[in-house]
Structures are given as C-alpha cells and as structure tokens.
PDB file of C-alpha atoms in Angstrom:
ATOM      1  CA  THR A   1     404.569  72.057 198.835  1.00 38.00           C
ATOM      2  CA  HIS A   2     404.778  74.004 202.178  1.00 42.00           C
ATOM      3  CA  ALA A   3     403.715  77.362 200.116  1.00 42.00           C
ATOM      4  CA  THR A   4     400.169  75.922 199.296  1.00 41.00           C
ATOM      5  CA  THR A   5     399.969  75.006 203.465  1.00 38.00           C
ATOM      6  CA  THR A   6     399.595  78.180 204.654  1.00 39.00           C
ATOM      7  CA  THR A   7     397.215  80.885 202.256  1.00 39.00           C
ATOM      8  CA  THR A   8     394.059  78.972 203.723  1.00 39.00           C
ATOM      9  CA  GLN A   9     394.443  79.443 207.048  1.00 42.00           C
ATOM     10  CA  ALA A  10     393.720  83.592 206.023  1.00 40.00           C
ATOM     11  CA  THR A  11     390.335  82.198 204.510  1.00 39.00           C
ATOM     12  CA  THR A  12     388.422  81.221 207.540  1.00 38.00           C
ATOM     13  CA  THR A  13     389.848  83.664 209.203  1.00 38.00           C
ATOM     14  CA  THR A  14     387.203  86.408 206.783  1.00 37.00           C
ATOM     15  CA  THR A  15     383.756  84.316 207.698  1.00 37.00           C
ATOM     16  CA  GLN A  16     383.065  85.984 211.090  1.00 40.00           C
ATOM     17  CA  LEU A  17     383.029  89.212 210.363  1.00 36.00           C
ATOM     18  CA  THR A  18     379.848  89.393 208.405  1.00 37.00           C
ATOM     19  CA  THR A  19     377.741  87.617 211.770  1.00 37.00           C
ATOM     20  CA  THR A  20     378.413  90.372 213.385  1.00 39.00           C
ATOM     21  CA  THR A  21     377.296  93.425 211.225  1.00 39.00           C
ATOM     22  CA  THR A  22     373.544  92.396 210.222  1.00 40.00           C
ATOM     23  CA  LEU A  23     372.681  92.307 214.661  1.00 39.00           C
ATOM     24  CA  PRO A  24     369.294  93.494 215.975  1.00 44.00           C
ATOM     25  CA  THR A  25     370.753  97.344 215.399  1.00 42.00           C
ATOM     26  CA  THR A  26     366.802  98.526 214.661  1.00 40.00           C
ATOM     27  CA  THR A  27     365.427  96.989 217.570  1.00 40.00           C
ATOM     28  CA  THR A  28     366.870  99.121 220.109  1.00 38.00           C
ATOM     29  CA  THR A  29     366.771 103.013 218.228  1.00 40.00           C
ATOM     30  CA  THR A  30     363.177 102.123 216.871  1.00 39.00           C
ATOM     31  CA  THR A  31     360.845 100.779 219.703  1.00 40.00           C
ATOM     32  CA  PRO A  32     360.945 103.123 222.602  1.00 44.00           C
ATOM     33  CA  PRO A  33     360.432 107.026 221.251  1.00 44.00           C
ATOM     34  CA  ALA A  34     356.663 105.648 218.897  1.00 43.00           C
ATOM     35  CA  THR A  35     354.417 104.457 221.366  1.00 40.00           C
ATOM     36  CA  THR A  36     355.628 106.500 224.650  1.00 39.00           C
ATOM     37  CA  THR A  37     355.423 110.255 221.862  1.00 38.00           C
ATOM     38  CA  THR A  38     351.932 109.713 219.952  1.00 39.00           C
ATOM     39  CA  SER A  39     349.374 108.119 222.093  1.00 39.00           C
ATOM     40  CA  SER A  40     350.380 110.633 225.226  1.00 40.00           C
ATOM     41  CA  ALA A  41     349.148 113.001 222.594  1.00 42.00           C
ATOM     42  CA  THR A  42     346.353 111.799 221.436  1.00 41.00           C
ATOM     43  CA  THR A  43     344.524 111.138 224.714  1.00 40.00           C
ATOM     44  CA  THR A  44     344.646 114.836 226.030  1.00 42.00           C
ATOM     45  CA  THR A  45     343.518 116.704 222.555  1.00 42.00           C
ATOM     46  CA  THR A  46     340.272 114.076 221.120  1.00 46.00           C
ATOM     47  CA  VAL A  47     338.765 113.977 225.556  1.00 43.00           C
ATOM     48  CA  PRO A  48     334.640 115.084 224.246  1.00 48.00           C
ATOM     49  CA  VAL A  49     335.027 117.785 227.484  1.00 48.00           C
ATOM     50  CA  GLY A  50     333.805 120.537 224.530  1.00 48.00           C
ATOM     51  CA  VAL A  51     331.457 118.540 222.269  1.00 44.00           C
ATOM     52  CA  THR A  52     329.179 117.333 225.671  1.00 45.00           C
ATOM     53  CA  THR A  53     329.057 121.456 226.831  1.00 45.00           C
ATOM     54  CA  THR A  54     328.268 122.949 223.213  1.00 45.00           C
ATOM     55  CA  THR A  55     325.635 121.256 221.292  1.00 48.00           C
ATOM     56  CA  ALA A  56     323.042 119.895 223.492  1.00 46.00           C
ATOM     57  CA  PRO A  57     321.383 122.862 225.169  1.00 51.00           C
ATOM     58  CA  PRO A  58     320.476 124.827 221.730  1.00 54.00           C
ATOM     59  CA  THR A  59     318.526 121.210 220.805  1.00 49.00           C
ATOM     60  CA  THR A  60     316.828 120.965 223.378  1.00 49.00           C
ATOM     61  CA  THR A  61     315.691 124.905 222.655  1.00 49.00           C
ATOM     62  CA  THR A  62     314.944 124.465 219.105  1.00 49.00           C
ATOM     63  CA  THR A  63     312.526 120.821 218.908  1.00 51.00           C
ATOM     64  CA  LYS A  64     309.568 123.045 220.232  1.00 56.00           C
ATOM     65  CA  ALA A  65     306.407 121.087 218.896  1.00 59.00           C
ATOM     66  CA  PRO A  66     304.669 123.501 216.496  1.00 66.00           C
ATOM     67  CA  ARG A  67     301.137 124.719 218.972  1.00 78.00           C
ATOM     68  CA  SER A  68     298.212 123.002 218.091  1.00 81.00           C
ATOM     69  CA  PRO A  69     295.026 123.998 217.352  1.00 85.00           C
ATOM     70  CA  VAL A  70     292.112 123.514 220.534  1.00 93.00           C
ATOM     71  CA  PHE A  71     289.650 124.416 217.753  1.00 97.00           C
ATOM     72  CA  ILE A  72     289.594 124.554 214.216  1.00 97.00           C
ATOM     73  CA  ASP A  73     288.665 127.603 213.689  1.00 97.00           C
ATOM     74  CA  VAL A  74     290.917 129.118 215.915  1.00 97.00           C
ATOM     75  CA  PRO A  75     294.377 128.683 214.787  1.00 97.00           C
ATOM     76  CA  PRO A  76     297.487 128.982 217.121  1.00 97.00           C
ATOM     77  CA  SER A  77     297.584 132.834 214.415  1.00 97.00           C
ATOM     78  CA  ASP A  78     295.030 134.089 216.277  1.00 97.00           C
ATOM     79  CA  ALA A  79     295.910 137.177 218.922  1.00 97.00           C
ATOM     80  CA  TYR A  80     291.970 135.533 220.693  1.00 98.00           C
ATOM     81  CA  TYR A  81     294.435 131.573 219.572  1.00 98.00           C
ATOM     82  CA  PRO A  82     296.155 131.880 223.312  1.00 97.00           C
ATOM     83  CA  ALA A  83     293.132 133.295 225.015  1.00 98.00           C
ATOM     84  CA  VAL A  84     290.768 130.477 224.375  1.00 98.00           C
ATOM     85  CA  ALA A  85     293.158 127.969 224.352  1.00 97.00           C
ATOM     86  CA  LYS A  86     293.908 128.410 228.371  1.00 97.00           C
ATOM     87  CA  MET A  87     289.989 128.904 229.180  1.00 96.00           C
ATOM     88  CA  LYS A  88     289.865 125.261 227.641  1.00 96.00           C
ATOM     89  CA  GLU A  89     292.461 123.568 229.278  1.00 96.00           C
ATOM     90  CA  ALA A  90     290.750 125.611 232.696  1.00 95.00           C
ATOM     91  CA  GLN A  91     287.300 124.372 231.076  1.00 95.00           C
ATOM     92  CA  VAL A  92     285.753 126.937 231.397  1.00 95.00           C
ATOM     93  CA  ILE A  93     285.200 127.155 227.540  1.00 95.00           C
ATOM     94  CA  GLU A  94     283.359 124.492 225.545  1.00 92.00           C
ATOM     95  CA  GLY A  95     283.038 124.138 221.641  1.00 94.00           C
ATOM     96  CA  TYR A  96     280.503 123.395 219.179  1.00 96.00           C
ATOM     97  CA  PRO A  97     280.757 120.208 216.636  1.00 95.00           C
ATOM     98  CA  GLY A  98     281.824 120.845 213.405  1.00 94.00           C
ATOM     99  CA  GLU A  99     282.188 119.206 210.261  1.00 93.00           C
ATOM    100  CA  ALA A 100     285.863 118.925 210.447  1.00 93.00           C
ATOM    101  CA  GLY A 101     285.967 119.159 214.083  1.00 94.00           C
ATOM    102  CA  ALA A 102     286.050 120.924 217.616  1.00 96.00           C
ATOM    103  CA  GLU A 103     284.669 124.966 216.862  1.00 98.00           C
ATOM    104  CA  PHE A 104     284.503 127.913 219.455  1.00 98.00           C
ATOM    105  CA  ARG A 105     283.587 130.674 216.691  1.00 98.00           C
ATOM    106  CA  PRO A 106     285.173 133.893 217.897  1.00 98.00           C
ATOM    107  CA  ASP A 107     282.931 135.621 216.937  1.00 98.00           C
ATOM    108  CA  ASN A 108     279.332 134.473 217.287  1.00 98.00           C
ATOM    109  CA  PRO A 109     277.661 137.400 219.689  1.00 98.00           C
ATOM    110  CA  VAL A 110     277.899 136.225 223.845  1.00 98.00           C
ATOM    111  CA  ASN A 111     274.372 136.191 225.637  1.00 97.00           C
ATOM    112  CA  ARG A 112     274.180 136.978 229.765  1.00 98.00           C
ATOM    113  CA  ALA A 113     273.971 133.637 230.748  1.00 97.00           C
ATOM    114  CA  GLN A 114     276.975 132.561 229.500  1.00 97.00           C
ATOM    115  CA  PHE A 115     279.106 135.319 229.928  1.00 98.00           C
ATOM    116  CA  ALA A 116     277.622 134.862 233.946  1.00 97.00           C
ATOM    117  CA  LYS A 117     278.662 130.599 233.315  1.00 97.00           C
ATOM    118  CA  MET A 118     282.019 131.851 231.463  1.00 98.00           C
ATOM    119  CA  ILE A 119     283.277 134.817 234.355  1.00 98.00           C
ATOM    120  CA  VAL A 120     281.790 132.006 237.576  1.00 97.00           C
ATOM    121  CA  GLY A 121     284.420 129.304 235.847  1.00 96.00           C
ATOM    122  CA  ALA A 122     287.176 132.016 234.970  1.00 97.00           C
ATOM    123  CA  SER A 123     287.024 133.378 238.775  1.00 96.00           C
ATOM    124  CA  GLY A 124     287.380 129.907 240.109  1.00 95.00           C
ATOM    125  CA  ILE A 125     283.966 129.210 241.681  1.00 96.00           C
ATOM    126  CA  GLU A 126     282.198 126.539 242.045  1.00 94.00           C
ATOM    127  CA  ALA A 127     278.763 126.381 241.245  1.00 95.00           C
ATOM    128  CA  CYS A 128     275.963 124.058 242.399  1.00 94.00           C
ATOM    129  CA  LYS A 129     272.377 122.911 242.379  1.00 92.00           C
ATOM    130  CA  GLN A 130     272.465 124.984 246.671  1.00 91.00           C
ATOM    131  CA  HIS A 131     272.057 128.835 245.057  1.00 91.00           C
ATOM    132  CA  ARG A 132     268.622 129.670 244.231  1.00 91.00           C
ATOM    133  CA  CYS A 133     268.706 131.678 241.406  1.00 94.00           C
ATOM    134  CA  ARG A 134     266.052 135.435 242.589  1.00 94.00           C
ATOM    135  CA  PHE A 135     265.548 136.174 238.972  1.00 97.00           C
ATOM    136  CA  HIS A 136     262.497 135.680 237.839  1.00 93.00           C
ATOM    137  CA  ASP A 137     263.161 135.669 234.147  1.00 95.00           C
ATOM    138  CA  MET A 138     265.333 132.623 234.626  1.00 93.00           C
ATOM    139  CA  LEU A 139     262.076 129.818 233.229  1.00 85.00           C
ATOM    140  CA  ASP A 140     261.979 126.793 234.814  1.00 85.00           C
ATOM    141  CA  ASP A 141     265.614 125.407 236.883  1.00 86.00           C
ATOM    142  CA  THR A 142     266.841 122.059 235.499  1.00 84.00           C
ATOM    143  CA  PRO A 143     267.404 119.586 237.878  1.00 84.00           C
ATOM    144  CA  ASP A 144     270.446 117.894 236.262  1.00 86.00           C
ATOM    145  CA  SER A 145     271.619 120.934 234.989  1.00 92.00           C
ATOM    146  CA  LEU A 146     273.681 124.020 236.742  1.00 94.00           C
ATOM    147  CA  PHE A 147     273.186 126.821 233.029  1.00 95.00           C
ATOM    148  CA  PRO A 148     272.120 128.912 233.543  1.00 95.00           C
ATOM    149  CA  HIS A 149     269.819 129.901 237.050  1.00 95.00           C
ATOM    150  CA  ASN A 150     272.860 128.221 239.478  1.00 96.00           C
ATOM    151  CA  TYR A 151     275.462 130.386 237.149  1.00 97.00           C
ATOM    152  CA  VAL A 152     273.988 133.308 238.026  1.00 97.00           C
ATOM    153  CA  ALA A 153     272.825 132.789 241.738  1.00 96.00           C
ATOM    154  CA  VAL A 154     276.399 132.924 242.494  1.00 97.00           C
ATOM    155  CA  ALA A 155     277.398 135.152 240.176  1.00 97.00           C
ATOM    156  CA  ALA A 156     274.116 137.296 241.577  1.00 97.00           C
ATOM    157  CA  GLU A 157     275.197 135.911 245.915  1.00 97.00           C
ATOM    158  CA  LEU A 158     279.019 137.350 245.223  1.00 96.00           C
ATOM    159  CA  GLY A 159     278.172 140.805 243.566  1.00 97.00           C
ATOM    160  CA  ILE A 160     278.916 140.198 239.927  1.00 97.00           C
ATOM    161  CA  VAL A 161     276.116 140.072 238.715  1.00 97.00           C
ATOM    162  CA  LEU A 162     273.616 142.387 239.726  1.00 95.00           C
ATOM    163  CA  GLY A 163     270.132 142.475 237.267  1.00 94.00           C
ATOM    164  CA  ARG A 164     267.619 144.803 236.673  1.00 95.00           C
ATOM    165  CA  PRO A 165     265.434 147.611 238.852  1.00 95.00           C
ATOM    166  CA  ASP A 166     262.638 145.569 237.286  1.00 96.00           C
ATOM    167  CA  GLY A 167     263.838 141.767 239.313  1.00 96.00           C
ATOM    168  CA  THR A 168     265.016 141.142 235.988  1.00 97.00           C
ATOM    169  CA  PHE A 169     268.522 139.320 234.428  1.00 97.00           C
ATOM    170  CA  GLY A 170     267.519 138.714 230.517  1.00 97.00           C
ATOM    171  CA  PRO A 171     269.310 135.611 230.763  1.00 97.00           C
ATOM    172  CA  TRP A 172     269.266 135.456 227.410  1.00 96.00           C
ATOM    173  CA  ASP A 173     270.195 139.300 225.726  1.00 98.00           C
ATOM    174  CA  GLU A 174     273.489 139.158 223.681  1.00 98.00           C
ATOM    175  CA  ILE A 175     275.557 141.280 226.184  1.00 98.00           C
ATOM    176  CA  THR A 176     277.338 144.499 225.231  1.00 97.00           C
ATOM    177  CA  ARG A 177     281.496 144.790 225.591  1.00 98.00           C
ATOM    178  CA  CYS A 178     280.577 147.398 228.701  1.00 96.00           C
ATOM    179  CA  ASN A 179     277.947 145.570 231.052  1.00 97.00           C
ATOM    180  CA  VAL A 180     281.615 142.678 230.331  1.00 98.00           C
ATOM    181  CA  VAL A 181     283.945 145.402 231.660  1.00 98.00           C
ATOM    182  CA  ALA A 182     281.573 145.921 234.833  1.00 98.00           C
ATOM    183  CA  MET A 183     281.216 142.260 235.643  1.00 98.00           C
ATOM    184  CA  VAL A 184     285.050 141.723 235.409  1.00 98.00           C
ATOM    185  CA  ILE A 185     285.796 145.158 237.363  1.00 98.00           C
ATOM    186  CA  ARG A 186     282.947 143.892 239.840  1.00 98.00           C
ATOM    187  CA  ALA A 187     285.174 139.992 239.840  1.00 98.00           C
ATOM    188  CA  ALA A 188     287.953 141.787 240.525  1.00 97.00           C
ATOM    189  CA  ARG A 189     287.947 142.921 243.693  1.00 96.00           C
ATOM    190  CA  GLN A 190     285.477 141.123 244.596  1.00 96.00           C
ATOM    191  CA  LEU A 191     287.696 137.646 244.375  1.00 96.00           C
ATOM    192  CA  GLN A 192     290.908 139.493 244.443  1.00 96.00           C
ATOM    193  CA  PRO A 193     291.191 143.018 246.513  1.00 96.00           C
ATOM    194  CA  GLY A 194     294.014 145.051 245.519  1.00 96.00           C
ATOM    195  CA  ARG A 195     294.201 143.803 241.381  1.00 96.00           C
ATOM    196  CA  LEU A 196     293.586 146.678 240.044  1.00 97.00           C
ATOM    197  CA  ALA A 197     295.412 149.860 240.533  1.00 98.00           C
ATOM    198  CA  ASP A 198     293.350 153.220 240.252  1.00 97.00           C
ATOM    199  CA  PRO A 199     294.708 155.261 237.351  1.00 97.00           C
ATOM    200  CA  PRO A 200     296.489 158.771 238.485  1.00 97.00           C
ATOM    201  CA  ALA A 201     293.895 161.700 237.435  1.00 94.00           C
ATOM    202  CA  GLN A 202     296.192 162.149 234.292  1.00 95.00           C
ATOM    203  CA  TYR A 203     295.730 158.975 232.821  1.00 96.00           C
ATOM    204  CA  VAL A 204     294.156 159.722 229.058  1.00 88.00           C
ATOM    205  CA  GLY A 205     292.222 156.280 227.993  1.00 92.00           C
ATOM    206  CA  SER A 206     291.307 155.779 224.794  1.00 94.00           C
ATOM    207  CA  PHE A 207     286.748 156.669 225.395  1.00 91.00           C
ATOM    208  CA  SER A 208     285.598 159.319 225.465  1.00 89.00           C
ATOM    209  CA  PRO A 209     282.864 159.524 227.429  1.00 88.00           C
ATOM    210  CA  THR A 210     279.361 157.499 227.293  1.00 88.00           C
ATOM    211  CA  GLY A 211     277.646 160.084 229.695  1.00 90.00           C
ATOM    212  CA  TRP A 212     277.458 156.525 232.300  1.00 92.00           C
ATOM    213  CA  PRO A 213     279.678 158.204 234.656  1.00 94.00           C
ATOM    214  CA  GLU A 214     280.257 154.764 235.837  1.00 94.00           C
ATOM    215  CA  GLN A 215     281.025 153.196 232.795  1.00 94.00           C
ATOM    216  CA  ASP A 216     283.401 155.411 231.842  1.00 95.00           C
ATOM    217  CA  ALA A 217     284.873 155.024 235.299  1.00 96.00           C
ATOM    218  CA  ASN A 218     285.194 150.936 234.663  1.00 97.00           C
ATOM    219  CA  LEU A 219     286.448 151.181 231.121  1.00 97.00           C
ATOM    220  CA  ARG A 220     288.762 154.119 232.330  1.00 96.00           C
ATOM    221  CA  LEU A 221     290.412 151.418 235.063  1.00 98.00           C
ATOM    222  CA  ALA A 222     290.113 147.530 232.866  1.00 98.00           C
ATOM    223  CA  GLU A 223     292.169 150.235 230.367  1.00 97.00           C
ATOM    224  CA  TYR A 224     294.910 151.370 232.568  1.00 98.00           C
ATOM    225  CA  ASN A 225     295.722 147.811 234.402  1.00 98.00           C
ATOM    226  CA  GLY A 226     295.552 146.048 230.675  1.00 97.00           C
ATOM    227  CA  LEU A 227     292.398 144.156 230.449  1.00 98.00           C
ATOM    228  CA  LEU A 228     291.616 145.087 227.333  1.00 97.00           C
ATOM    229  CA  GLN A 229     294.387 145.274 225.786  1.00 97.00           C
ATOM    230  CA  GLY A 230     295.596 142.613 223.011  1.00 97.00           C
ATOM    231  CA  LEU A 231     292.233 142.936 221.863  1.00 98.00           C
ATOM    232  CA  LYS A 232     290.940 143.407 218.168  1.00 97.00           C
ATOM    233  CA  GLY A 233     290.190 146.991 216.637  1.00 95.00           C
ATOM    234  CA  PHE A 234     290.936 148.331 220.285  1.00 95.00           C
ATOM    235  CA  GLY A 235     291.365 152.404 220.094  1.00 92.00           C
ATOM    236  CA  SER A 236     289.168 154.819 220.006  1.00 88.00           C
ATOM    237  CA  HIS A 237     286.240 153.674 218.012  1.00 91.00           C
ATOM    238  CA  TRP A 238     286.120 150.706 219.768  1.00 94.00           C
ATOM    239  CA  SER A 239     283.149 151.315 220.782  1.00 95.00           C
ATOM    240  CA  PRO A 240     281.327 149.996 224.485  1.00 96.00           C
ATOM    241  CA  TRP A 241     278.063 149.687 223.713  1.00 95.00           C
ATOM    242  CA  GLN A 242     278.920 146.879 220.394  1.00 97.00           C
ATOM    243  CA  CYS A 243     277.482 143.223 221.697  1.00 98.00           C
ATOM    244  CA  ALA A 244     280.997 141.273 222.996  1.00 98.00           C
ATOM    245  CA  THR A 245     282.045 138.275 220.280  1.00 98.00           C
ATOM    246  CA  ARG A 246     283.332 134.913 222.627  1.00 98.00           C
ATOM    247  CA  GLY A 247     286.743 135.849 221.238  1.00 98.00           C
ATOM    248  CA  GLU A 248     286.256 139.008 223.008  1.00 98.00           C
ATOM    249  CA  VAL A 249     285.539 138.628 226.457  1.00 98.00           C
ATOM    250  CA  ALA A 250     287.450 135.069 226.472  1.00 98.00           C
ATOM    251  CA  HIS A 251     290.226 137.424 226.254  1.00 98.00           C
ATOM    252  CA  ILE A 252     288.824 139.593 229.030  1.00 98.00           C
ATOM    253  CA  LEU A 253     288.956 136.611 231.077  1.00 98.00           C
ATOM    254  CA  ALA A 254     292.059 135.034 230.315  1.00 98.00           C
ATOM    255  CA  LYS A 255     293.203 137.997 232.441  1.00 97.00           C
ATOM    256  CA  LEU A 256     291.562 137.968 234.443  1.00 95.00           C
ATOM    257  CA  MET A 257     292.720 134.869 235.694  1.00 94.00           C
ATOM    258  CA  ASN A 258     295.885 136.041 235.585  1.00 75.00           C
TER     259      ASN A 258
END
C-alpha cells in the first residue's frame, strides 16, 4: 500500500513545463523590423519630383492648333499665307464672297485705286473725308465711302503716290510691280525714316537695267532690304513691268508693316 502513493506526485510536476514554452515569442521578433524598414524606403523613392519637371513642357509645345485658312483659296501651305493672314487681321484687305467661303483671289491683278487703299492701311494711316483728292480723273466722290478718293488723297498728301504729269491718277489702271515697289519705297522713307539701308556699291541684284534709272534704284533698294524676298518666281526672269497680283502686293506690304 505505501509504494502506490509515491508515484502519483511525479505526474503533477511535468504539466507546468508545457505552459511556459508557448508564451508570445513571435510577437517580440517580427513586428518592429517589418514596420521600420519598409515605410521609409518606399516614401523616398516614389516622390513625383522627376515626373513633374520632365513631362509638362513637351506637352505644351506639341499640342499647337493647326493654322486654319483665312480665305479658302489661300491655304496655310501657300507662300503668301502669312502675309495674307496678317493683312486680314489688320483689316487692310478684304475678300470676295464665294460659294464655299470667302475668297482672296491672290492671282487677280490690282488696280491703282485698290493699291492706294492697301498701302494706306498697311502704313497705319487714317483716311477721312477731310482729305480732298486733287486728281481730276477720279469721277464723283461717294459721300458714304472713303474709297477711292480719300485713300488716294491722303497717299498723295504724304508723297506716296505722285500721279501723272497731266494731273491724272489712273485709278482703274492695273498697277505694275515696279510702281508698287516705287510707292513702297516712298512710304518707307516718309513714314519709317532709317528703315531702309542703302546697298553697297558692289551689290548686284537680280534685275537687269530697265532703262529708267529711278526704277532701277528702287528695285535694287527693295531687293537689298528684303522687301521682295519670298515672292513666287522671283529672280532674274521676274518682270518688273508685269501687273502686280493681290498675292504679291499683300506679301510686299506685309514686309513693309514689319
């Protein structure tokens, strides 16, 4: 009977060891390292400094709207488009109504009355009814319009147009290229002193002598100062005696405006 009682006490002591081993060892090791290392590295690398600087400027430059024609017969690809658009914006030129939209008709010839109006507008001169026309071939003045009398009159007062020895102006005659050049040279000298530089003696232009020294000098001066640069077909075969077209006049006058 005494031997059985001693063995039961040994079993009670062994059960306490199992409870001590499963205490929270995992909690101490894993939580701190994981939180501290990953948050700081992520924040530093993904700050959008580089993205903002590089992508904004290219987007602004490339998304320019394409130029749209101001007249349906002068597309943006036309050599005279910049001049025509500039003159239209400045309200120096007007178009003609067409079936598909406003037309400029750049190949049409320009008469002398039309050119007087265009050069007055391009020079920024105000025409008004107080300007009286001295040429006797202008027909009756129209009370409700400045064209052509008052534009011709103010151009004559400023010495831009001279008329003819017989006191006529020839308002409805087509104007030649050399007359356009002569009037542009006069306008530049009168209204923009110092604008034109005299070509050096050794300068050789594109023109052969016309037999009219004043016109030769005007053509040489205009070419040297870039007023004829960019004209379609310009070169040694470009005839100064040919009638000027609306496109040519717009191109030359836009350069005068510059």
